[in-house]
Short mmCIF file of C-alpha atoms and ligand atoms in Angstrom, two decimals:
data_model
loop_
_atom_site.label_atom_id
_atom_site.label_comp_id
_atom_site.label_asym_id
_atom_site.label_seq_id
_atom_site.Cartn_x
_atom_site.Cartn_y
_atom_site.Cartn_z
CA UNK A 1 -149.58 -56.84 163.26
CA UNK A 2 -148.94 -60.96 163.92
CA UNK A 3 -145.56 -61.24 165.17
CA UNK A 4 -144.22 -64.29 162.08
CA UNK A 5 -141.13 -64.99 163.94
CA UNK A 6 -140.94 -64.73 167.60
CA UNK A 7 -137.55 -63.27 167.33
CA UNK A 8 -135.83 -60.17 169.95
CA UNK A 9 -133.06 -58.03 170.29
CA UNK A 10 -130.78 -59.92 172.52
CA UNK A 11 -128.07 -57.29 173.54
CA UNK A 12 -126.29 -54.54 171.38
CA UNK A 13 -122.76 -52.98 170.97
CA UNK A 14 -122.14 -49.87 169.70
CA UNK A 15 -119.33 -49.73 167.36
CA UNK A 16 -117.84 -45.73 167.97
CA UNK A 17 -115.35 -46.00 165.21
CA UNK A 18 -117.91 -47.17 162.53
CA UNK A 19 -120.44 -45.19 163.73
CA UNK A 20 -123.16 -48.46 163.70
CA UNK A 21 -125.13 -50.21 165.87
CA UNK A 22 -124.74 -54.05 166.28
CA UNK A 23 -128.29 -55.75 167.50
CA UNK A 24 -127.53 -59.57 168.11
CA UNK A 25 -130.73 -61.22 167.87
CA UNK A 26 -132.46 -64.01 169.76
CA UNK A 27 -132.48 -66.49 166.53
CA UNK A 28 -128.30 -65.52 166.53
CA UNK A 29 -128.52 -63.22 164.16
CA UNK A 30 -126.55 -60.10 163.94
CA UNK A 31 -127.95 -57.25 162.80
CA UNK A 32 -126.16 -54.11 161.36
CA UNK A 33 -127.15 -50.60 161.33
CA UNK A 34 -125.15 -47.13 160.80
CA UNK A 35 -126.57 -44.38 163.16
CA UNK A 36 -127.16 -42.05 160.22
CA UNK A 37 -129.43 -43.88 158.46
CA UNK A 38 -131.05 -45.16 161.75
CA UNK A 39 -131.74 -41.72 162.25
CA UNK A 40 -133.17 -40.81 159.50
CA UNK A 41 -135.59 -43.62 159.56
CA UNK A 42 -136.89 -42.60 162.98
CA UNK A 43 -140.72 -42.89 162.72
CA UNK A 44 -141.41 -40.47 165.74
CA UNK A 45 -143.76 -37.37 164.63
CA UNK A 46 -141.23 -35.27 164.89
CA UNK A 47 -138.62 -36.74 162.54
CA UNK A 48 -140.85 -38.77 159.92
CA UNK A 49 -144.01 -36.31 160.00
CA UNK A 50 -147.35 -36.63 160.64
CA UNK A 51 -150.70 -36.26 158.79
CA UNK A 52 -149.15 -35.44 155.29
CA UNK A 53 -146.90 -32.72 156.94
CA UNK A 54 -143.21 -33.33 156.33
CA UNK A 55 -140.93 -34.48 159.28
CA UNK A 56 -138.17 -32.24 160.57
CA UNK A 57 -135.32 -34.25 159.19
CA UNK A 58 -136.73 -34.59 155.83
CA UNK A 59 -136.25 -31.51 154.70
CA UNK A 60 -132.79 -31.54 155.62
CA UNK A 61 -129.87 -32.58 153.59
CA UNK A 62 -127.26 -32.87 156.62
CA UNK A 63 -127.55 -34.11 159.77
CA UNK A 64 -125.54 -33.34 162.93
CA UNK A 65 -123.02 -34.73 164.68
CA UNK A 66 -124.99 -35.02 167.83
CA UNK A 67 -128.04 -36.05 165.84
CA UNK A 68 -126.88 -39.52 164.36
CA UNK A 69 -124.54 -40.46 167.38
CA UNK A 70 -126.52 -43.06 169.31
CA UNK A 71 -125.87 -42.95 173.24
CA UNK A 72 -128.17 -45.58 173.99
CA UNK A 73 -131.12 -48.00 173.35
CA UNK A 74 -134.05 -48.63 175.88
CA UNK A 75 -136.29 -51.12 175.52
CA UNK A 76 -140.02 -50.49 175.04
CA UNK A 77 -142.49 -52.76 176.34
CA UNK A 78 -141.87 -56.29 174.06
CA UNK A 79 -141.98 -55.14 170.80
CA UNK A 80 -139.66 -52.24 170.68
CA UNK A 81 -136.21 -50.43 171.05
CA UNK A 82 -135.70 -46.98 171.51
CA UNK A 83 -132.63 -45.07 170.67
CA UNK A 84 -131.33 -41.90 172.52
CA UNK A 85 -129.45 -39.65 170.94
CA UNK A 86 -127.05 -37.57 171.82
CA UNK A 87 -128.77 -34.26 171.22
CA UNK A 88 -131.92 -35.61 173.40
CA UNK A 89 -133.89 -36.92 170.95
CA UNK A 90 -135.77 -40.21 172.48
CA UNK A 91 -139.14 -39.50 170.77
CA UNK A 92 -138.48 -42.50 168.13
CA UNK A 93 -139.84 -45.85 168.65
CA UNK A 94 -138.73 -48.93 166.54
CA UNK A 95 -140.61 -52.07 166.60
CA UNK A 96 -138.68 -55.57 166.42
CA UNK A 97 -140.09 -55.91 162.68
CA UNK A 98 -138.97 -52.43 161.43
CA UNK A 99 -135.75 -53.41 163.10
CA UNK A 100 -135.55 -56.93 161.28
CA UNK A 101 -136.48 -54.68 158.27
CA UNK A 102 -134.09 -52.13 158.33
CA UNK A 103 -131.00 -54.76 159.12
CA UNK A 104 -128.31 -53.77 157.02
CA UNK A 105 -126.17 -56.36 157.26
CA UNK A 106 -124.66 -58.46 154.29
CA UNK A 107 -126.80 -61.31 154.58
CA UNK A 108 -130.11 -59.20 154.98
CA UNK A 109 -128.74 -56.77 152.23
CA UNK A 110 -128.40 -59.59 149.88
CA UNK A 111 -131.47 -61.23 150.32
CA UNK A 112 -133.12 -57.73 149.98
CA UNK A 113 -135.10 -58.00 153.45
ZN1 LIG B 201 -137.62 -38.85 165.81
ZN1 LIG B 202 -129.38 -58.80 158.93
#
């Protein structure tokens, strides 16, 4: 995958009372992302699936407390971020681009990625 923009997460806040992450980006933009739905999108095995086989947190309707509250973000290598949870789960990797991609923010949301 060719990298179009050389854009990368610059630093991040996480907003406790909203319950969203806030990824400032090295072309200044700000990206927005609730922890629930970051969650849910995690592409690890685990979560997401693998070989045709549905992930764990497919098949559920409701996810915990401790699942969708983000502790932290690592970095991995240059290309990705990953979040840890606060039930342990650091299994997820998210490139930059799935990151640009899944930007929720009212600018990204309007344009439709
Ligand atoms: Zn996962
Ligand atoms: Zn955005």
């Amino acid at each position: 995958m060719q990298e179009a923009r050389d854009v990368f997460p610059t630093s991040f806040l996480l907003d406790d009372q909203q319950r969203r992450l806030i990824l400032s980006w090295s072309d200044g933009h700000e990206g927005i992302y609730s922890w629930e739905r970051l969650r849910r999108a995690c592409p690890c095995a685990i979560c997401a699936g693998e070989g045709g086989a549905p992930g764990r947190l497919q098949r559920r309707q409701h996810l915990t407390t401790e699942e969708t509250t983000l502790v932290n973000l690592e970095p991995v290598g240059r290309y990705g971020l990953t979040p840890i949870w606060e039930d342990g789960h650091r299994t997820g990797i998210f490139t930059f681009e799935k990151l640009r991609q899944l930007c929720e923010c009212p600018q990204c949301r309007a344009s439709d990625k």
